[in-house]
Short mmCIF file of N, CA and C in Angstrom, two decimals:
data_model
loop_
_atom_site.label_atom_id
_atom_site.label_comp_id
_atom_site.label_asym_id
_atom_site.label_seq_id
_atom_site.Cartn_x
_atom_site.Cartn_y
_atom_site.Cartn_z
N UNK A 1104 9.22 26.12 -26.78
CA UNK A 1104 9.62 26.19 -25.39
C UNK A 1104 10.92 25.41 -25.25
N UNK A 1105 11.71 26.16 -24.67
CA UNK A 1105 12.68 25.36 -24.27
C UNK A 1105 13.27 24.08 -23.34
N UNK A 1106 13.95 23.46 -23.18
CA UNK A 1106 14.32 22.24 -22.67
C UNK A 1106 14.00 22.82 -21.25
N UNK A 1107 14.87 24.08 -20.70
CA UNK A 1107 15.24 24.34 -19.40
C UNK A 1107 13.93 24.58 -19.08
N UNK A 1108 13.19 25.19 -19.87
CA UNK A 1108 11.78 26.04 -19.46
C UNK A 1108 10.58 25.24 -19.18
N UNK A 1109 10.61 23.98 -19.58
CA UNK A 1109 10.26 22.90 -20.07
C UNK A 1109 10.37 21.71 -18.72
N UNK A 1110 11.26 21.46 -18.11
CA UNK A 1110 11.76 21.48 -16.55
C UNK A 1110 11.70 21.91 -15.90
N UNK A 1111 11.64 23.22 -15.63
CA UNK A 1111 11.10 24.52 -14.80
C UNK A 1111 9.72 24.38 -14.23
N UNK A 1112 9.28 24.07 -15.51
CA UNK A 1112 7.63 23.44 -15.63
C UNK A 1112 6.81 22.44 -14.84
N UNK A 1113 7.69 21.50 -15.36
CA UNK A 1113 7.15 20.19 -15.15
C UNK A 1113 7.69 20.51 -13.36
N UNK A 1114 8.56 20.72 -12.89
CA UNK A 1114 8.68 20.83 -11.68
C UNK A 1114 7.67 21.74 -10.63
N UNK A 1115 7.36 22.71 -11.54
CA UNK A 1115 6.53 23.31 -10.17
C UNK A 1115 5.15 22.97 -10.40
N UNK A 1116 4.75 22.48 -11.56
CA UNK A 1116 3.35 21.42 -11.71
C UNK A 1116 3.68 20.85 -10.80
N UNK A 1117 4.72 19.83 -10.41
CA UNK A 1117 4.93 18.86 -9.74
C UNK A 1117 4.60 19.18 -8.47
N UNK A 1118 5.25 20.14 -7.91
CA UNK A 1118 5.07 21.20 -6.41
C UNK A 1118 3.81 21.29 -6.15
N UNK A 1119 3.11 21.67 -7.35
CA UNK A 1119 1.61 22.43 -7.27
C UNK A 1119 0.67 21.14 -6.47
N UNK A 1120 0.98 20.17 -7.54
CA UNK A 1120 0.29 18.84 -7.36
C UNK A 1120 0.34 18.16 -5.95
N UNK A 1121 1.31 18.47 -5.51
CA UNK A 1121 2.10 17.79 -4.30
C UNK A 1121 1.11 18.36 -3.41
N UNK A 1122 1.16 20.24 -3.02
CA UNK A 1122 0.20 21.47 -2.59
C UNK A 1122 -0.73 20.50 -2.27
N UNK A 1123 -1.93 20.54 -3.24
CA UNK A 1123 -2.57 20.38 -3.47
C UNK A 1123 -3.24 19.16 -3.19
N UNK A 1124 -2.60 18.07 -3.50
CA UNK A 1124 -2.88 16.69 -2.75
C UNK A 1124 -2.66 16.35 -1.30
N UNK A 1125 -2.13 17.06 -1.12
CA UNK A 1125 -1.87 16.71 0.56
C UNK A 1125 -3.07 17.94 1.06
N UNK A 1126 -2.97 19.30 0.63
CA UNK A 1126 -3.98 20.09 1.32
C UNK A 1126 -5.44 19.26 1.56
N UNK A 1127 -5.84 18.78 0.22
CA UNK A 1127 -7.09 18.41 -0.19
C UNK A 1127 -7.46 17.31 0.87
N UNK A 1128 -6.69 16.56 1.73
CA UNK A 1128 -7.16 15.89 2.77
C UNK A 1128 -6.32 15.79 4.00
N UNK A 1129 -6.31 16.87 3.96
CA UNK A 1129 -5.41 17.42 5.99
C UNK A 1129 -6.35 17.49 6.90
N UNK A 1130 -7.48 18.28 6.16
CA UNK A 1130 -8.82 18.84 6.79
C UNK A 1130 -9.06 17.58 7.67
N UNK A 1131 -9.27 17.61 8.92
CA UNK A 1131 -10.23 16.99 9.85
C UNK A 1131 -11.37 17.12 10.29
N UNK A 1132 -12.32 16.07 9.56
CA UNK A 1132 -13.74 16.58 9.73
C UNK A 1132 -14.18 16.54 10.90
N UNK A 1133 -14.32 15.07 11.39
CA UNK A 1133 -14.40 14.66 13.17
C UNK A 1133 -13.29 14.01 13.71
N UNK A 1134 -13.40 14.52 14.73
CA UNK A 1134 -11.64 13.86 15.52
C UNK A 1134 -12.21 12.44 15.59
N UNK A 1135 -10.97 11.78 16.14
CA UNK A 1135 -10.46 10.22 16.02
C UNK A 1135 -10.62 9.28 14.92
N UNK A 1136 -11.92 8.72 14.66
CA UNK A 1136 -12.11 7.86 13.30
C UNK A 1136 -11.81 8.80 11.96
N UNK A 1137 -12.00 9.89 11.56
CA UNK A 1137 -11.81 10.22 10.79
C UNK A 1137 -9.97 10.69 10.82
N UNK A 1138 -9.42 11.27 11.94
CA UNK A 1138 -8.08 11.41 12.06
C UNK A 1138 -7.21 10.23 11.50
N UNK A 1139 -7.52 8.96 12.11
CA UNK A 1139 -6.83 7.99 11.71
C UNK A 1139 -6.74 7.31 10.54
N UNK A 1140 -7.97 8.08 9.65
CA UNK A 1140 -8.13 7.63 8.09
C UNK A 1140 -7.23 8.76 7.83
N UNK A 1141 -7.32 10.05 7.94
CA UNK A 1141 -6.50 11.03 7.52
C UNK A 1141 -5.13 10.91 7.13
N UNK A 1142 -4.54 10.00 8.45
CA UNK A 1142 -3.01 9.89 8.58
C UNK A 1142 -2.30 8.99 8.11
N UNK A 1143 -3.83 7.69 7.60
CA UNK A 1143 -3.21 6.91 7.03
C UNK A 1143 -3.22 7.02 5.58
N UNK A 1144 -4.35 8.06 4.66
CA UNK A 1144 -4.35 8.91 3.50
C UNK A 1144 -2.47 9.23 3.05
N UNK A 1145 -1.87 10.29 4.25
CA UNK A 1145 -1.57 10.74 4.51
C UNK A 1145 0.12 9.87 4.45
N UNK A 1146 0.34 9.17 5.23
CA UNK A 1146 1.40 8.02 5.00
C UNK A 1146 1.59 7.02 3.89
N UNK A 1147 0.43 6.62 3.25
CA UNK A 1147 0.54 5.94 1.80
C UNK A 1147 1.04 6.93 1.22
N UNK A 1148 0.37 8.36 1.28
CA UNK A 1148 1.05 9.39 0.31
C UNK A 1148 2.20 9.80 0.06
N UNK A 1149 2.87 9.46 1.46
CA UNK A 1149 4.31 10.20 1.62
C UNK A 1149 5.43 9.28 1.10
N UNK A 1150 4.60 7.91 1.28
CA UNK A 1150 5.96 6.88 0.28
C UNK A 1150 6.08 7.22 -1.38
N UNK A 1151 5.12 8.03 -1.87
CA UNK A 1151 5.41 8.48 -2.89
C UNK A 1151 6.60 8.78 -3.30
N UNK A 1152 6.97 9.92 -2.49
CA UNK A 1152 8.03 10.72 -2.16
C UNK A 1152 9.15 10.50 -1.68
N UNK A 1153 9.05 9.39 -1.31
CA UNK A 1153 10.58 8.87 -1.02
C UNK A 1153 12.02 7.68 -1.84
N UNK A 1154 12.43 8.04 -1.88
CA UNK A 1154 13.19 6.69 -2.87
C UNK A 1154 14.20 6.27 -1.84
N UNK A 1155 14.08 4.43 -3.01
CA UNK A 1155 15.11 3.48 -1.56
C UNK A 1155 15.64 3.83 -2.76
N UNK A 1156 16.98 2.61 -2.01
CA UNK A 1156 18.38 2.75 -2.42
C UNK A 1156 18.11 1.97 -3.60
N UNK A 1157 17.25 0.69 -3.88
CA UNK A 1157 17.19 -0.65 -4.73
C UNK A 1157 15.35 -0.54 -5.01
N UNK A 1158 15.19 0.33 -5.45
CA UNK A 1158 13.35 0.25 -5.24
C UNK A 1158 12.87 -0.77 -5.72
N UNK A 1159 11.87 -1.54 -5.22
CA UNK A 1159 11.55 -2.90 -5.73
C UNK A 1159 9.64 -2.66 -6.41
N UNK A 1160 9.77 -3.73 -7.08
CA UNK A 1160 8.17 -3.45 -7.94
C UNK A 1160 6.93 -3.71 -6.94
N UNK A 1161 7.11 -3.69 -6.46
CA UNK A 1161 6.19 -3.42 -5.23
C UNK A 1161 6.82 -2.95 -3.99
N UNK A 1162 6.46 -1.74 -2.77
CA UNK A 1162 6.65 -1.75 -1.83
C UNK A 1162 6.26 -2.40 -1.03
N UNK A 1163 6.56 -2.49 -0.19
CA UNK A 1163 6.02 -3.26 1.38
C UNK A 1163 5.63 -1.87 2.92
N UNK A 1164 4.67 -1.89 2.57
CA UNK A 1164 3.80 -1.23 3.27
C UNK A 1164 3.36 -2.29 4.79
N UNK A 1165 4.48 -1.94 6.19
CA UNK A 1165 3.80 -2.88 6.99
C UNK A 1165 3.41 -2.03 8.11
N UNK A 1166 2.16 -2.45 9.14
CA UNK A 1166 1.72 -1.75 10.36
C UNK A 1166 2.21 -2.91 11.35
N UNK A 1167 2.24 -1.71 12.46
CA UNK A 1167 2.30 -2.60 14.01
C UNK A 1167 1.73 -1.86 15.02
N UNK A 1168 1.11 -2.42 15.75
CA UNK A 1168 -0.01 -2.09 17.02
C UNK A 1168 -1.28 -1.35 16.35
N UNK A 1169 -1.31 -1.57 15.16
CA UNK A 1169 -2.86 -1.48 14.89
C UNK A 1169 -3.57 -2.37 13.64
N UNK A 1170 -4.83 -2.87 13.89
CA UNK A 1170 -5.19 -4.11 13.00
C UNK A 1170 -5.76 -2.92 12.39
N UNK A 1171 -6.73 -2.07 13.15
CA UNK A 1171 -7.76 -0.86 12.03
C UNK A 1171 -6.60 -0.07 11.05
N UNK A 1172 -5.76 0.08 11.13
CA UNK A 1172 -4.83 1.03 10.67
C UNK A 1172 -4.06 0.49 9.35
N UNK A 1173 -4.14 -0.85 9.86
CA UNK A 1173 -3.67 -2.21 8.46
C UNK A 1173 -4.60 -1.91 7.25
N UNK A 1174 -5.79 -2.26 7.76
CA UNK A 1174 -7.35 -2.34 6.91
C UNK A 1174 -7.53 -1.07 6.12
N UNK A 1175 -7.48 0.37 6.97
CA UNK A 1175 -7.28 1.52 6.22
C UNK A 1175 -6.63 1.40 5.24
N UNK A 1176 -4.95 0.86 5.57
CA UNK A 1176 -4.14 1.34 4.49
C UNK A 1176 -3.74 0.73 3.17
N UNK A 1177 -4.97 -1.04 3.61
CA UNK A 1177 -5.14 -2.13 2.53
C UNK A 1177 -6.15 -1.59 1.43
N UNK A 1178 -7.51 -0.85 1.89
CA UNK A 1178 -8.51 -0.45 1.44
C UNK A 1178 -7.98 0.61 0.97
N UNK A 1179 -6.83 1.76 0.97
CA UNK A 1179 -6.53 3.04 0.41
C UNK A 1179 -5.75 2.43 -0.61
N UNK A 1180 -4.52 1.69 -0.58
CA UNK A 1180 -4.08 0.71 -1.83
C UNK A 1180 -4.73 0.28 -2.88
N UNK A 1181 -5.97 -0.50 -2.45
CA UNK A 1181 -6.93 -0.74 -3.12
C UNK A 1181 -7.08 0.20 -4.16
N UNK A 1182 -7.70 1.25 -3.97
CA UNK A 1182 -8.14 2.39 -4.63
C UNK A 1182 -7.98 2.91 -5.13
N UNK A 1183 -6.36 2.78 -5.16
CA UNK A 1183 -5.40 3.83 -5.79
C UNK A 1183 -5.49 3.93 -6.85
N UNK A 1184 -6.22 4.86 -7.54
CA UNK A 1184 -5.92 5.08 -9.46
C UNK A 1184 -4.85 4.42 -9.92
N UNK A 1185 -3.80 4.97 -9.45
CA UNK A 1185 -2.28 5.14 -9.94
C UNK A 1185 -1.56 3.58 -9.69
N UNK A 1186 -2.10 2.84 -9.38
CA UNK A 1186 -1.96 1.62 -8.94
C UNK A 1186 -0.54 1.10 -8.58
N UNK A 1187 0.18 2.02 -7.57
CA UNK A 1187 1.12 2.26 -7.48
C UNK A 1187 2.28 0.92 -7.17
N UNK A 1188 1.09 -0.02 -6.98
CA UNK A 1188 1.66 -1.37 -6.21
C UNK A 1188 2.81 -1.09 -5.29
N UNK A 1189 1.70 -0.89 -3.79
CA UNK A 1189 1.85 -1.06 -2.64
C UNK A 1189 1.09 -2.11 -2.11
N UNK A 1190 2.31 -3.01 -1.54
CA UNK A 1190 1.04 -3.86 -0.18
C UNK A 1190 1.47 -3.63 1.06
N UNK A 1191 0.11 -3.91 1.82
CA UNK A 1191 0.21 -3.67 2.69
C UNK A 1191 -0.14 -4.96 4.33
N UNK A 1192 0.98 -5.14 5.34
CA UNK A 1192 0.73 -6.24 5.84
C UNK A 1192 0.59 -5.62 7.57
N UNK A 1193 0.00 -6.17 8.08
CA UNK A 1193 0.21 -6.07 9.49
C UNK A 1193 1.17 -7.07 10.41
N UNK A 1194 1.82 -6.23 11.18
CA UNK A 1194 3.05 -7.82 11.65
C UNK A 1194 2.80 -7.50 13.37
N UNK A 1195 3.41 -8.52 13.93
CA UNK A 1195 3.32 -8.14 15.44
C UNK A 1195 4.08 -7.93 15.93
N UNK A 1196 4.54 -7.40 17.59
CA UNK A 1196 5.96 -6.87 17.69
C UNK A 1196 6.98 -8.13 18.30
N UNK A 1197 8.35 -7.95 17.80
CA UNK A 1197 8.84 -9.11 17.57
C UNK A 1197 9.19 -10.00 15.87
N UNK A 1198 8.53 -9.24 15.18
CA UNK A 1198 8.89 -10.20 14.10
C UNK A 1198 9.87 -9.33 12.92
N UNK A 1199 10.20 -9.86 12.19
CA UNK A 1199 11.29 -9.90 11.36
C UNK A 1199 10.72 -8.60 10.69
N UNK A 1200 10.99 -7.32 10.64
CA UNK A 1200 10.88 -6.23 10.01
C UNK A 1200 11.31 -5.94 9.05
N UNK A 1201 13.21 -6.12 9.12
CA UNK A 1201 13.87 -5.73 8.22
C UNK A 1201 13.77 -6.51 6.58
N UNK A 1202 13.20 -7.47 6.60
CA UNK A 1202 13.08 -8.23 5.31
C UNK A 1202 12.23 -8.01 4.86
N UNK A 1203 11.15 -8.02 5.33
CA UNK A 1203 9.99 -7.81 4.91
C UNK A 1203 9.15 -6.34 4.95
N UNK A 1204 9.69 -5.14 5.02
CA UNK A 1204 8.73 -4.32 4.92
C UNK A 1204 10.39 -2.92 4.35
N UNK A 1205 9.42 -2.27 3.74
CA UNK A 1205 9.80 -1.07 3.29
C UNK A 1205 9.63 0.00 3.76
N UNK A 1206 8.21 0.18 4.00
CA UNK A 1206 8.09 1.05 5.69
C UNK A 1206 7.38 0.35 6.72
N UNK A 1207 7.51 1.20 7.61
CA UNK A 1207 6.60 1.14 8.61
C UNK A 1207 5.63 1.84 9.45
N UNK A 1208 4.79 1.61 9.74
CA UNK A 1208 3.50 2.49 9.85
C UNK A 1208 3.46 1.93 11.80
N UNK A 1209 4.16 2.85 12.10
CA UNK A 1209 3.69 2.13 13.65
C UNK A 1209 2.81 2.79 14.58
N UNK A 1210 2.11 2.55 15.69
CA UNK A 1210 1.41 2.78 16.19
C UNK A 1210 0.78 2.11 17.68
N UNK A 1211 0.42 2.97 18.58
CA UNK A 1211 -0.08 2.18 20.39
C UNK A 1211 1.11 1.41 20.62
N UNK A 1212 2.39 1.61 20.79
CA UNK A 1212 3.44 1.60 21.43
C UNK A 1212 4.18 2.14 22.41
N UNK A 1213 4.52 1.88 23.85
CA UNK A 1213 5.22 2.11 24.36
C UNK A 1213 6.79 2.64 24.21
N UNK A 1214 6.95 3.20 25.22
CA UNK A 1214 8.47 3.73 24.41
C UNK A 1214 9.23 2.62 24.86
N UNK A 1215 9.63 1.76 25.65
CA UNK A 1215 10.23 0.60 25.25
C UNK A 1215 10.14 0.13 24.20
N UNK A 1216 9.13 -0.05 23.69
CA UNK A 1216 8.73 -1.27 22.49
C UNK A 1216 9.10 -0.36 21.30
N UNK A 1217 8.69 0.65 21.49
CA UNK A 1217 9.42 2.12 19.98
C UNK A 1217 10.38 2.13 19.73
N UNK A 1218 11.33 2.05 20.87
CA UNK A 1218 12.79 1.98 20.51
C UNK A 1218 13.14 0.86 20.40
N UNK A 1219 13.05 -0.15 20.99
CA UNK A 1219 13.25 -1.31 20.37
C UNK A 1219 13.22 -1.87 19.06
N UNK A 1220 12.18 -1.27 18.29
CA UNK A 1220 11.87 -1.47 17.23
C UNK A 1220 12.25 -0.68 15.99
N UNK A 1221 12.46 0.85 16.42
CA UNK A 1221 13.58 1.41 15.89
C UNK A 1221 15.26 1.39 16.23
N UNK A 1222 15.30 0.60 16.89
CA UNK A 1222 16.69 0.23 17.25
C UNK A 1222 16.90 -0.61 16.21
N UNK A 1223 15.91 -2.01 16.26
CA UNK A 1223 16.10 -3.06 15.66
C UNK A 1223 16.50 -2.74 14.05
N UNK A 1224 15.52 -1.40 13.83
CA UNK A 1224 15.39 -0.96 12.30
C UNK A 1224 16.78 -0.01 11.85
N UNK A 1225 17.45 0.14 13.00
CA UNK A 1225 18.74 1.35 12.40
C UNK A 1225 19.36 0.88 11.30
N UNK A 1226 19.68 1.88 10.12
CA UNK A 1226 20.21 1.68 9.01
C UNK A 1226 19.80 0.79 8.42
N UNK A 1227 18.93 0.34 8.29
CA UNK A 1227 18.13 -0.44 7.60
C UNK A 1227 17.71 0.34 6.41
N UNK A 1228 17.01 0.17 5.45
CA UNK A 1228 16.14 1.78 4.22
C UNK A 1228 15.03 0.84 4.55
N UNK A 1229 14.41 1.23 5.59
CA UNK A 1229 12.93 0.75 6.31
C UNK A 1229 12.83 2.50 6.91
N UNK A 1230 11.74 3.22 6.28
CA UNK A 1230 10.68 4.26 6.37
C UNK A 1230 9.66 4.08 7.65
N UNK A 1231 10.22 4.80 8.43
CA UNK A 1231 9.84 4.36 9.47
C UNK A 1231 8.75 5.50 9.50
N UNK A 1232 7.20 5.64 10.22
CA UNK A 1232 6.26 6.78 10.28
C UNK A 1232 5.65 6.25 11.61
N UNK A 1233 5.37 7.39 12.36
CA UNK A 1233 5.06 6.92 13.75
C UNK A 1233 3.83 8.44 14.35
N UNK A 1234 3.09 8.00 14.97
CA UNK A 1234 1.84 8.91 15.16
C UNK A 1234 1.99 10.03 16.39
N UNK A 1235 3.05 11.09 15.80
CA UNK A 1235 3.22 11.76 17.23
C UNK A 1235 4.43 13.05 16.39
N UNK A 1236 4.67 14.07 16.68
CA UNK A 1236 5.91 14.75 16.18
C UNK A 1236 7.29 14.62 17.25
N UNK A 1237 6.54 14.09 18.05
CA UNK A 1237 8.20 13.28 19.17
C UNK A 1237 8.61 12.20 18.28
N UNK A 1238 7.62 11.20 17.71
CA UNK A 1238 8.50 10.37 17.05
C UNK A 1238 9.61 10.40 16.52
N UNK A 1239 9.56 11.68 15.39
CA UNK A 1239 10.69 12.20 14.75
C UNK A 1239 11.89 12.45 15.38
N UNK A 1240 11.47 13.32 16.70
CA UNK A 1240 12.42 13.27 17.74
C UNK A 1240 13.42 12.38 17.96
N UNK A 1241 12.66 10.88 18.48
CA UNK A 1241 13.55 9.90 18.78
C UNK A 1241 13.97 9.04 18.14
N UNK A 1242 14.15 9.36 16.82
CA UNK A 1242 14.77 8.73 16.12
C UNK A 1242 13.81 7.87 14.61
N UNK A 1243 12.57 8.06 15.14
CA UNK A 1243 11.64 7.82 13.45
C UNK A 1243 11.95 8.84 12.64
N UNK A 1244 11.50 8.26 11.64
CA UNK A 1244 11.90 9.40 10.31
C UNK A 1244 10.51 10.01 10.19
N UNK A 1245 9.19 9.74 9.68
CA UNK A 1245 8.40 10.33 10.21
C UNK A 1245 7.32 10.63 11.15
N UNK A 1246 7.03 12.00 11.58
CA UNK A 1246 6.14 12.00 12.34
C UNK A 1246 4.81 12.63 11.95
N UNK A 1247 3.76 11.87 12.35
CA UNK A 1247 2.65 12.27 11.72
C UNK A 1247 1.91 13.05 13.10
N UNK A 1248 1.12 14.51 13.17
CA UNK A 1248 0.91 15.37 14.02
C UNK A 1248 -0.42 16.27 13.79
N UNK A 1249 -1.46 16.56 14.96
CA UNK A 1249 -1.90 17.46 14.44
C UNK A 1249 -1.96 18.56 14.70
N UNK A 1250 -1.74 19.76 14.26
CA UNK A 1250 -2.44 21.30 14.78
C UNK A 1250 -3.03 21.54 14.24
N UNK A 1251 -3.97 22.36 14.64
CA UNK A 1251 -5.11 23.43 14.14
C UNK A 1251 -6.08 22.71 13.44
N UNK A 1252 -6.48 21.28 13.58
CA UNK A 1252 -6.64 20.19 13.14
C UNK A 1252 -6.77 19.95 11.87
N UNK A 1253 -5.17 20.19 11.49
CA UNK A 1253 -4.96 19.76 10.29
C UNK A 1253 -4.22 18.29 10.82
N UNK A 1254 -3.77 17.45 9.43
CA UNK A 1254 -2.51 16.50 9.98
C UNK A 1254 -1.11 17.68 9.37
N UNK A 1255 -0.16 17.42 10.07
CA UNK A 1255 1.16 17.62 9.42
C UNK A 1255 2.08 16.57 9.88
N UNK A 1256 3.57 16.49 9.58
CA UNK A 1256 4.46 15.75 9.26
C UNK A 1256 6.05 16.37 9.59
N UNK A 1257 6.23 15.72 10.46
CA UNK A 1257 7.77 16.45 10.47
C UNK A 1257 8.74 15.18 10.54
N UNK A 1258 10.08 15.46 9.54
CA UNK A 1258 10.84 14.55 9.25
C UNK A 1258 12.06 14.77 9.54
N UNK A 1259 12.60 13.45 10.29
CA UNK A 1259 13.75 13.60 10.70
C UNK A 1259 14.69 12.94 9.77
N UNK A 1260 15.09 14.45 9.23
CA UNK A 1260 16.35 14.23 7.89
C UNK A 1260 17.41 12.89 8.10
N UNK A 1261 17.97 13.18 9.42
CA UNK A 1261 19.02 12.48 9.55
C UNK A 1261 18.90 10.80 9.93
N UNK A 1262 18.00 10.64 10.35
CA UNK A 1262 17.59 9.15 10.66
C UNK A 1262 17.27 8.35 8.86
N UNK A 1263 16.62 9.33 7.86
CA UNK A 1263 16.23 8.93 6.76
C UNK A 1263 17.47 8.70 6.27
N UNK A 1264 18.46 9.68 6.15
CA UNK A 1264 19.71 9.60 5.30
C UNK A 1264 20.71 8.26 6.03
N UNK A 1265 20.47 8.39 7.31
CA UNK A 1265 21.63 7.36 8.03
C UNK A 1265 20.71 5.80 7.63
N UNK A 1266 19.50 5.22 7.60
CA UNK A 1266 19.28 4.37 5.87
C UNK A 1266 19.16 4.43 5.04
N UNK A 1267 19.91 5.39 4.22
CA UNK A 1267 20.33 5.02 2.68
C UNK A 1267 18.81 5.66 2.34
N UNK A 1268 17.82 6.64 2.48
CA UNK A 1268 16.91 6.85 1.96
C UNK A 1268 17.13 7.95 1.53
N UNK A 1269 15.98 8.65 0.51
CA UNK A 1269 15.90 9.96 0.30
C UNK A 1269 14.45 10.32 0.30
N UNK A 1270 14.38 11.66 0.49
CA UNK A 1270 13.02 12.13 0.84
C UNK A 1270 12.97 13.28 0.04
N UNK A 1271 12.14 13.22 -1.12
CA UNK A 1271 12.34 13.81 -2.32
C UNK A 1271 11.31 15.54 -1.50
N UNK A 1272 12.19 16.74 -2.25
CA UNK A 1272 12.17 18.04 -2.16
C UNK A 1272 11.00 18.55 -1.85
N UNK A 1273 10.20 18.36 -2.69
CA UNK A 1273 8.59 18.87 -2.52
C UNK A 1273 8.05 17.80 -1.56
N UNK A 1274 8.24 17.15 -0.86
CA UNK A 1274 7.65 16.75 0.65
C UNK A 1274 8.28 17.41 1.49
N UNK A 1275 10.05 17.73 1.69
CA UNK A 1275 10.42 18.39 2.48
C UNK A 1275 10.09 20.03 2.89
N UNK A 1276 9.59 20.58 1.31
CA UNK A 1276 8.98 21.75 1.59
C UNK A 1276 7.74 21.80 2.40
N UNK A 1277 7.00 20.61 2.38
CA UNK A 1277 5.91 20.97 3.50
C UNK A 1277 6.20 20.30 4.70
N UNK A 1278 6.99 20.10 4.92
CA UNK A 1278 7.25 19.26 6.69
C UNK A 1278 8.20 20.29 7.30
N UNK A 1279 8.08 19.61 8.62
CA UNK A 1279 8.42 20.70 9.74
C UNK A 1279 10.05 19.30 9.43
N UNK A 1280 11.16 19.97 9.88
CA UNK A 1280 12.38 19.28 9.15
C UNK A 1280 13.12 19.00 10.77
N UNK A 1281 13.24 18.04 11.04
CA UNK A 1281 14.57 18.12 12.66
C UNK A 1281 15.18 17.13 11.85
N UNK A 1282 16.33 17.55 12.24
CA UNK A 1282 17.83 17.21 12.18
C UNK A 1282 18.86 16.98 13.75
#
């Protein structure tokens, strides 16, 4: 087999895998408690997929306006086969973001306090994910959403690129994309 063929390969394994891992837990069994495990499944997953500018040996995985949402995404870390070394912290609003976290997992915010906090975060390579497909809208990079009660994800290209991030191909093929 050849080199090219060989790459060809390994890439749409890669695709397949991608498919496939995200399908395998979109499904919403019962709304709310189970939704909010979903999304937070769902957001550990997507930092997969993204590269900073300086990637460091551990990410920083931080939440705000939710303590349950922290605990989810400490206990899904936990677990992780792949031991991807992620941590994960909960902070309150007001505190120092940009140093300390790699993304952010936000959540039960006002739109004062949203933008504020994505204000605070502009151009920063802080991954911002926020529980709504307006998020994306106003300026988060992602938005986590549901129809047909699945979760989906729509990403706002241009907020990711204007911090220095990238949001690798096979995530962009399954998200709804604003620019």
């Amino acid at each position: 087999m050849g080199k090219r063929t060989g790459i060809f390969l390994k890439s749409f394994w890669q695709g397949c895998c991608v498919v496939l891992l995200f399908c395998a837990e979109l499904t919403l069994a019962t709304p709310k408690v189970d939704e909010v495990r979903v999304r937070a499944i769902v957001a550990y997953k997507i930092m997969h997929f993204v590269v900073w500018p300086e990637r460091p040996s551990a990410l920083k995985l931080c939440t705000i306006g939710s303590t349950q949402l922290s605990k989810l995404l400490d206990e899904i870390a936990s677990q992780d086969s792949k031991k991807s070394r992620i941590t994960v912290n909960d902070y309150k609003l007001g505190a120092d973001l940009k140093n300390h976290c790699d993304a952010l997992y936000i959540r039960n915010l006002d739109d004062n306090e949203l933008k504020l906090v994505l204000k605070n975060l502009e151009e920063w390579p802080v991954l911002t994910i926020g529980d709504s497909e307006a998020f994306a809208r106003v300026g988060g990079m992602i938005g986590l959403y549901t129809e047909n009660d699945k979760v989906r994800f729509a990403v706002n290209i241009n907020a990711v690129k204007d911090a220095g991030l990238l949001v690798k191909s096979q995530l962009l093929s399954l998200a709804k994309v604003i620019q």
